[in-house]
PDB file of C-alpha atoms in Angstrom:
ATOM      1  CA  MET A  97     -13.561 -23.103   6.277  1.00 60.00           C
ATOM      2  CA  VAL A  98     -10.892 -25.228   7.989  1.00 54.00           C
ATOM      3  CA  LEU A  99      -9.909 -26.777   4.661  1.00 53.00           C
ATOM      4  CA  ARG A 100      -9.646 -23.379   2.971  1.00 62.00           C
ATOM      5  CA  ARG A 101      -7.567 -22.021   5.837  1.00 61.00           C
ATOM      6  CA  ASN A 102      -5.189 -24.978   5.631  1.00 51.00           C
ATOM      7  CA  VAL A 103      -4.869 -24.526   1.865  1.00 55.00           C
ATOM      8  CA  LEU A 104      -4.019 -20.850   2.367  1.00 60.00           C
ATOM      9  CA  HIS A 105      -1.354 -21.791   4.923  1.00 54.00           C
ATOM     10  CA  PHE A 106       0.091 -24.249   2.402  1.00 51.00           C
ATOM     11  CA  ILE A 107       0.101 -21.661  -0.397  1.00 62.00           C
ATOM     12  CA  GLY A 108       2.212 -19.428   1.799  1.00 59.00           C
ATOM     13  CA  TYR A 109       5.162 -21.801   1.431  1.00 47.00           C
ATOM     14  CA  PHE A 110       5.162 -21.194  -2.333  1.00 57.00           C
ATOM     15  CA  LEU A 111       4.826 -17.420  -2.093  1.00 67.00           C
ATOM     16  CA  ASP A 112       7.518 -17.033   0.554  1.00 67.00           C
ATOM     17  CA  GLY A 113      10.084 -18.893  -1.524  1.00 63.00           C
ATOM     18  CA  ASP A 114      11.607 -18.503  -4.959  1.00 66.00           C
ATOM     19  CA  ASN A 115       9.954 -16.062  -7.376  1.00 70.00           C
ATOM     20  CA  ASP A 116       9.930 -18.712 -10.107  1.00 71.00           C
ATOM     21  CA  VAL A 117       7.835 -20.995  -7.916  1.00 71.00           C
ATOM     22  CA  ALA A 118       5.496 -18.141  -7.011  1.00 76.00           C
ATOM     23  CA  ASP A 119       5.127 -17.283 -10.718  1.00 77.00           C
ATOM     24  CA  VAL A 120       3.955 -20.825 -11.423  1.00 78.00           C
ATOM     25  CA  VAL A 121       1.347 -20.741  -8.644  1.00 79.00           C
ATOM     26  CA  ILE A 122       0.074 -17.380  -9.885  1.00 83.00           C
ATOM     27  CA  ASP A 123      -0.080 -18.653 -13.467  1.00 84.00           C
ATOM     28  CA  LEU A 124      -2.271 -21.521 -12.225  1.00 79.00           C
ATOM     29  CA  GLY A 125      -4.945 -19.050 -11.114  1.00 85.00           C
ATOM     30  CA  LEU A 126      -4.057 -18.082  -7.563  1.00 88.00           C
ATOM     31  CA  LEU A 127      -5.000 -14.405  -7.875  1.00 90.00           C
ATOM     32  CA  PRO A 128      -8.678 -14.899  -8.868  1.00 90.00           C
ATOM     33  CA  ALA A 129      -9.008 -17.417  -6.031  1.00 89.00           C
ATOM     34  CA  LEU A 130      -7.578 -14.950  -3.506  1.00 90.00           C
ATOM     35  CA  LEU A 131      -9.758 -12.185  -4.913  1.00 92.00           C
ATOM     36  CA  ALA A 132     -12.880 -14.286  -4.328  1.00 91.00           C
ATOM     37  CA  LEU A 133     -11.889 -14.716  -0.672  1.00 90.00           C
ATOM     38  CA  ILE A 134     -11.218 -11.004  -0.258  1.00 92.00           C
ATOM     39  CA  GLU A 135     -14.670 -10.197  -1.599  1.00 91.00           C
ATOM     40  CA  GLY A 136     -16.288 -12.918   0.527  1.00 88.00           C
ATOM     41  CA  GLU A 137     -17.862 -12.601   3.950  1.00 88.00           C
ATOM     42  CA  ASN A 138     -15.422 -14.651   6.044  1.00 89.00           C
ATOM     43  CA  GLN A 139     -13.115 -12.225   7.850  1.00 92.00           C
ATOM     44  CA  GLU A 140     -10.338 -14.690   8.649  1.00 91.00           C
ATOM     45  CA  LEU A 141     -10.104 -15.995   5.087  1.00 91.00           C
ATOM     46  CA  CYS A 142     -10.151 -12.395   3.835  1.00 93.00           C
ATOM     47  CA  ARG A 143      -7.285 -11.510   6.161  1.00 92.00           C
ATOM     48  CA  MET A 144      -5.220 -14.503   5.073  1.00 90.00           C
ATOM     49  CA  ALA A 145      -5.861 -13.783   1.385  1.00 92.00           C
ATOM     50  CA  LEU A 146      -4.764 -10.175   1.882  1.00 94.00           C
ATOM     51  CA  TYR A 147      -1.628 -11.355   3.654  1.00 90.00           C
ATOM     52  CA  HIS A 148      -0.700 -13.428   0.599  1.00 88.00           C
ATOM     53  CA  ALA A 149      -1.612 -10.512  -1.657  1.00 91.00           C
ATOM     54  CA  SER A 150       0.832  -8.286   0.242  1.00 90.00           C
ATOM     55  CA  ASN A 151       3.620 -10.781  -0.494  1.00 88.00           C
ATOM     56  CA  ILE A 152       2.734 -10.901  -4.191  1.00 90.00           C
ATOM     57  CA  ALA A 153       2.749  -7.090  -4.207  1.00 90.00           C
ATOM     58  CA  VAL A 154       6.499  -7.110  -3.509  1.00 88.00           C
ATOM     59  CA  GLY A 155       7.258  -9.928  -5.942  1.00 88.00           C
ATOM     60  CA  SER A 156       8.731  -9.928  -9.430  1.00 89.00           C
ATOM     61  CA  GLN A 157       7.591  -7.513 -12.127  1.00 91.00           C
ATOM     62  CA  PRO A 158       5.484 -10.236 -13.828  1.00 91.00           C
ATOM     63  CA  GLN A 159       3.753 -10.781 -10.463  1.00 90.00           C
ATOM     64  CA  ILE A 160       3.123  -7.032 -10.086  1.00 94.00           C
ATOM     65  CA  HIS A 161       1.595  -6.828 -13.561  1.00 94.00           C
ATOM     66  CA  ALA A 162      -0.539  -9.936 -12.964  1.00 94.00           C
ATOM     67  CA  PHE A 163      -1.758  -8.398  -9.701  1.00 94.00           C
ATOM     68  CA  LEU A 164      -2.777  -5.173 -11.417  1.00 95.00           C
ATOM     69  CA  ASP A 165      -4.135  -6.756 -14.599  1.00 94.00           C
ATOM     70  CA  CYS A 166      -6.614  -8.965 -12.737  1.00 93.00           C
ATOM     71  CA  GLY A 167      -8.224  -5.978 -11.000  1.00 93.00           C
ATOM     72  CA  PHE A 168      -6.941  -6.938  -7.560  1.00 94.00           C
ATOM     73  CA  LEU A 169      -6.062  -3.438  -6.396  1.00 96.00           C
ATOM     74  CA  GLU A 170      -9.526  -1.843  -6.389  1.00 96.00           C
ATOM     75  CA  PRO A 171     -11.201  -4.194  -3.869  1.00 96.00           C
ATOM     76  CA  VAL A 172      -8.127  -4.007  -1.623  1.00 96.00           C
ATOM     77  CA  VAL A 173      -8.363  -0.214  -1.608  1.00 97.00           C
ATOM     78  CA  LEU A 174     -12.105  -0.399  -0.867  1.00 96.00           C
ATOM     79  CA  ILE A 175     -11.391  -2.488   2.249  1.00 96.00           C
ATOM     80  CA  LEU A 176      -8.773   0.009   3.351  1.00 94.00           C
ATOM     81  CA  LEU A 177     -11.090   2.981   2.835  1.00 95.00           C
ATOM     82  CA  ASP A 178     -14.011   1.367   4.647  1.00 94.00           C
ATOM     83  CA  ASP A 179     -13.924   2.301   8.337  1.00 90.00           C
ATOM     84  CA  PHE A 180     -16.322  -0.563   9.049  1.00 92.00           C
ATOM     85  CA  SER A 181     -14.051  -3.236   7.563  1.00 93.00           C
ATOM     86  CA  PRO A 182     -12.456  -5.529  10.170  1.00 92.00           C
ATOM     87  CA  THR A 183      -9.350  -3.949  11.653  1.00 91.00           C
ATOM     88  CA  ARG A 184      -7.094  -6.887  10.782  1.00 91.00           C
ATOM     89  CA  CYS A 185      -8.287  -6.855   7.166  1.00 94.00           C
ATOM     90  CA  ARG A 186      -7.646  -3.113   6.877  1.00 94.00           C
ATOM     91  CA  HIS A 187      -4.192  -3.695   8.367  1.00 92.00           C
ATOM     92  CA  GLU A 188      -3.307  -6.280   5.699  1.00 93.00           C
ATOM     93  CA  ALA A 189      -4.887  -4.157   2.955  1.00 95.00           C
ATOM     94  CA  GLY A 190      -2.717  -1.234   4.051  1.00 93.00           C
ATOM     95  CA  TRP A 191       0.415  -3.355   3.813  1.00 92.00           C
ATOM     96  CA  THR A 192      -0.640  -4.642   0.391  1.00 94.00           C
ATOM     97  CA  VAL A 193      -1.125  -1.174  -1.099  1.00 95.00           C
ATOM     98  CA  ALA A 194       2.003   0.206   0.549  1.00 91.00           C
ATOM     99  CA  ASN A 195       4.100  -2.759  -0.625  1.00 92.00           C
ATOM    100  CA  LEU A 196       2.807  -2.357  -4.165  1.00 94.00           C
ATOM    101  CA  SER A 197       3.576   1.366  -4.223  1.00 92.00           C
ATOM    102  CA  THR A 198       7.275   0.670  -3.640  1.00 89.00           C
ATOM    103  CA  ARG A 199       7.366  -1.684  -6.653  1.00 91.00           C
ATOM    104  CA  VAL A 200       5.528   0.268  -9.367  1.00 92.00           C
ATOM    105  CA  SER A 201       7.914   3.226  -9.347  1.00 85.00           C
ATOM    106  CA  GLY A 202       9.767   3.541 -12.652  1.00 83.00           C
ATOM    107  CA  ASP A 203       7.346   1.224 -14.473  1.00 89.00           C
ATOM    108  CA  GLU A 204       5.067   3.612 -16.373  1.00 87.00           C
ATOM    109  CA  LYS A 205       2.344   1.063 -17.101  1.00 91.00           C
ATOM    110  CA  ALA A 206       2.261  -0.300 -13.549  1.00 93.00           C
ATOM    111  CA  GLU A 207       2.328   3.156 -11.984  1.00 92.00           C
ATOM    112  CA  GLN A 208      -0.553   4.338 -14.162  1.00 91.00           C
ATOM    113  CA  ALA A 209      -2.578   1.258 -13.231  1.00 94.00           C
ATOM    114  CA  PHE A 210      -1.745   1.882  -9.567  1.00 95.00           C
ATOM    115  CA  ILE A 211      -3.029   5.459  -9.748  1.00 93.00           C
ATOM    116  CA  GLU A 212      -6.139   4.551 -11.764  1.00 93.00           C
ATOM    117  CA  GLY A 213      -6.913   1.694  -9.378  1.00 95.00           C
ATOM    118  CA  GLY A 214      -7.061   4.035  -6.392  1.00 95.00           C
ATOM    119  CA  GLY A 215      -3.635   3.148  -5.060  1.00 95.00           C
ATOM    120  CA  VAL A 216      -2.814   6.708  -4.042  1.00 95.00           C
ATOM    121  CA  ALA A 217      -6.065   6.973  -2.070  1.00 96.00           C
ATOM    122  CA  GLY A 218      -5.101   3.688  -0.429  1.00 95.00           C
ATOM    123  CA  LEU A 219      -1.694   5.079   0.536  1.00 95.00           C
ATOM    124  CA  SER A 220      -3.364   8.113   2.060  1.00 96.00           C
ATOM    125  CA  ALA A 221      -5.639   5.856   4.105  1.00 95.00           C
ATOM    126  CA  ALA A 222      -2.674   3.715   5.190  1.00 94.00           C
ATOM    127  CA  LEU A 223      -1.105   6.832   6.720  1.00 95.00           C
ATOM    128  CA  LEU A 224      -4.027   6.921   9.158  1.00 93.00           C
ATOM    129  CA  LEU A 225      -3.776   3.316  10.324  1.00 91.00           C
ATOM    130  CA  PRO A 226      -2.649   2.810  13.961  1.00 88.00           C
ATOM    131  CA  ASP A 227       0.291   0.788  12.687  1.00 86.00           C
ATOM    132  CA  ARG A 228       3.734   2.378  12.527  1.00 89.00           C
ATOM    133  CA  GLY A 229       4.951  -0.188  10.026  1.00 89.00           C
ATOM    134  CA  ALA A 230       2.121   0.521   7.590  1.00 89.00           C
ATOM    135  CA  LYS A 231       2.666   4.266   7.974  1.00 92.00           C
ATOM    136  CA  GLU A 232       6.399   3.890   7.348  1.00 93.00           C
ATOM    137  CA  LEU A 233       5.844   1.796   4.231  1.00 90.00           C
ATOM    138  CA  ALA A 234       3.191   4.192   2.902  1.00 93.00           C
ATOM    139  CA  ILE A 235       5.608   7.110   3.308  1.00 95.00           C
ATOM    140  CA  SER A 236       8.298   5.067   1.585  1.00 93.00           C
ATOM    141  CA  GLY A 237       5.853   4.283  -1.219  1.00 91.00           C
ATOM    142  CA  ILE A 238       4.999   7.943  -1.810  1.00 94.00           C
ATOM    143  CA  THR A 239       8.706   8.750  -1.804  1.00 93.00           C
ATOM    144  CA  SER A 240       9.387   5.958  -4.308  1.00 90.00           C
ATOM    145  CA  LEU A 241       6.664   7.219  -6.638  1.00 90.00           C
ATOM    146  CA  PHE A 242       8.346  10.620  -6.799  1.00 89.00           C
ATOM    147  CA  GLU A 243      11.808   9.105  -7.224  1.00 86.00           C
ATOM    148  CA  GLY A 244      10.558   7.221 -10.283  1.00 77.00           C
ATOM    149  CA  HIS A 245      10.200  10.505 -12.174  1.00 68.00           C
ATOM    150  CA  ASP A 246      13.338  11.840 -13.801  1.00 55.00           C
ATOM    151  CA  SER A 247      12.532  15.533 -13.734  1.00 55.00           C
ATOM    152  CA  GLU A 248      10.421  17.851 -11.642  1.00 59.00           C
ATOM    153  CA  GLY A 249       7.637  19.624 -13.484  1.00 55.00           C
ATOM    154  CA  SER A 250       7.156  16.818 -16.017  1.00 61.00           C
ATOM    155  CA  GLN A 251       3.658  15.908 -17.144  1.00 63.00           C
ATOM    156  CA  SER A 252       3.803  12.529 -15.413  1.00 67.00           C
ATOM    157  CA  GLN A 253       4.904  14.086 -12.144  1.00 73.00           C
ATOM    158  CA  GLY A 254       2.115  16.639 -12.494  1.00 77.00           C
ATOM    159  CA  SER A 255      -0.421  13.805 -12.746  1.00 83.00           C
ATOM    160  CA  LEU A 256       1.098  12.146  -9.702  1.00 86.00           C
ATOM    161  CA  LEU A 257       0.988  15.376  -7.685  1.00 88.00           C
ATOM    162  CA  ALA A 258      -2.661  15.898  -8.628  1.00 90.00           C
ATOM    163  CA  ALA A 259      -3.568  12.350  -7.581  1.00 92.00           C
ATOM    164  CA  ILE A 260      -1.781  12.692  -4.244  1.00 93.00           C
ATOM    165  CA  ARG A 261      -3.323  16.079  -3.505  1.00 93.00           C
ATOM    166  CA  SER A 262      -6.841  14.831  -4.260  1.00 93.00           C
ATOM    167  CA  SER A 263      -6.340  11.903  -1.874  1.00 94.00           C
ATOM    168  CA  SER A 264      -5.696  14.127   1.179  1.00 94.00           C
ATOM    169  CA  ALA A 265      -2.281  12.506   1.583  1.00 96.00           C
ATOM    170  CA  PRO A 266      -0.529  15.868   2.181  1.00 96.00           C
ATOM    171  CA  GLN A 267      -2.859  16.602   5.097  1.00 96.00           C
ATOM    172  CA  ASN A 268      -2.228  13.133   6.517  1.00 96.00           C
ATOM    173  CA  LEU A 269       1.528  13.542   6.114  1.00 97.00           C
ATOM    174  CA  ARG A 270       1.275  16.852   7.962  1.00 96.00           C
ATOM    175  CA  ALA A 271      -0.681  15.202  10.773  1.00 95.00           C
ATOM    176  CA  ILE A 272       2.156  12.678  11.243  1.00 95.00           C
ATOM    177  CA  ARG A 273       4.798  15.393  10.889  1.00 95.00           C
ATOM    178  CA  TYR A 274       3.344  17.391  13.777  1.00 94.00           C
ATOM    179  CA  SER A 275       2.323  14.471  15.958  1.00 93.00           C
ATOM    180  CA  ARG A 276       3.937  14.199  19.377  1.00 88.00           C
ATOM    181  CA  GLY A 277       5.387  11.485  21.545  1.00 83.00           C
ATOM    182  CA  GLY A 278       6.770   8.124  20.566  1.00 83.00           C
ATOM    183  CA  GLY A 279      10.320   6.887  20.289  1.00 85.00           C
ATOM    184  CA  PRO A 280      13.162   7.258  17.766  1.00 85.00           C
ATOM    185  CA  GLU A 281      11.175   5.400  15.082  1.00 87.00           C
ATOM    186  CA  ASP A 282       8.378   7.959  15.332  1.00 91.00           C
ATOM    187  CA  HIS A 283      10.931  10.749  15.036  1.00 92.00           C
ATOM    188  CA  GLU A 284      12.196   9.180  11.802  1.00 93.00           C
ATOM    189  CA  LEU A 285       8.639   9.058  10.443  1.00 94.00           C
ATOM    190  CA  ARG A 286       8.190  12.748  11.212  1.00 95.00           C
ATOM    191  CA  LYS A 287      11.473  13.559   9.444  1.00 95.00           C
ATOM    192  CA  ALA A 288      10.415  11.612   6.343  1.00 95.00           C
ATOM    193  CA  CYS A 289       7.067  13.426   6.265  1.00 96.00           C
ATOM    194  CA  HIS A 290       8.837  16.764   6.653  1.00 96.00           C
ATOM    195  CA  THR A 291      11.063  15.982   3.660  1.00 95.00           C
ATOM    196  CA  LEU A 292       8.111  15.018   1.451  1.00 95.00           C
ATOM    197  CA  LEU A 293       6.099  18.061   2.441  1.00 96.00           C
ATOM    198  CA  THR A 294       8.988  20.488   2.000  1.00 96.00           C
ATOM    199  CA  HIS A 295       9.948  19.184  -1.439  1.00 92.00           C
ATOM    200  CA  HIS A 296       6.547  18.492  -2.970  1.00 92.00           C
ATOM    201  CA  PHE A 297       3.804  20.100  -0.876  1.00 94.00           C
ATOM    202  CA  PRO A 298       5.306  23.215   0.737  1.00 94.00           C
ATOM    203  CA  GLU A 299       1.841  24.654   1.350  1.00 94.00           C
ATOM    204  CA  TYR A 300       1.324  21.819   3.886  1.00 94.00           C
ATOM    205  CA  SER A 301       4.754  22.025   5.497  1.00 91.00           C
ATOM    206  CA  LYS A 302       3.599  24.293   8.321  1.00 89.00           C
ATOM    207  CA  ARG A 303       1.429  23.299  11.233  1.00 86.00           C
ATOM    208  CA  ALA A 304      -2.302  23.501  10.473  1.00 75.00           C
ATOM    209  CA  ARG A 305      -4.214  26.300  12.160  1.00 67.00           C
ATOM    210  CA  VAL A 306      -6.867  25.304  14.648  1.00 56.00           C
TER     211      VAL A 306
END
């Protein structure tokens, strides 16, 4: 385990640098290796692999397509949806899905793969994490997905709306919108949720009845 952990630390230097260098490492088979660690039983190695995955998820378009093409998204979403997964792994999985959502907007193939791979359900789950940063990025990701569509009422936007509705994301956005307390950052989150709900899900823009 120590050797694998040291290798993962070393790989981080390549992924945090130039995209061209990261592309080479990915072409050499990094993604299947990370995927094996994510699906393994060691929690620390899983967390580290997810951390690297979250960096790839905001990389170049070739990196995004490689990530999606190798089937990486589905197991990440499964970790995020599993309440019994280790908290730190769910945290990194939430960042991975949220990062990816901000990069697929405007790329029809990538966005379709994101939706089919459960990415929207992952975003909805990320809204529930006790992590303001993950929430903020998930909200930004949902916003980006809508901004990638040129016109309201289009078929592609209709598919996106259906996917988001079926994921319970509007209810989770409403829960954040009407949450209380916190500082200025929390107020900004509530404003962003209000904007999304008002524009796209007006039926959820009012406080839920108890």
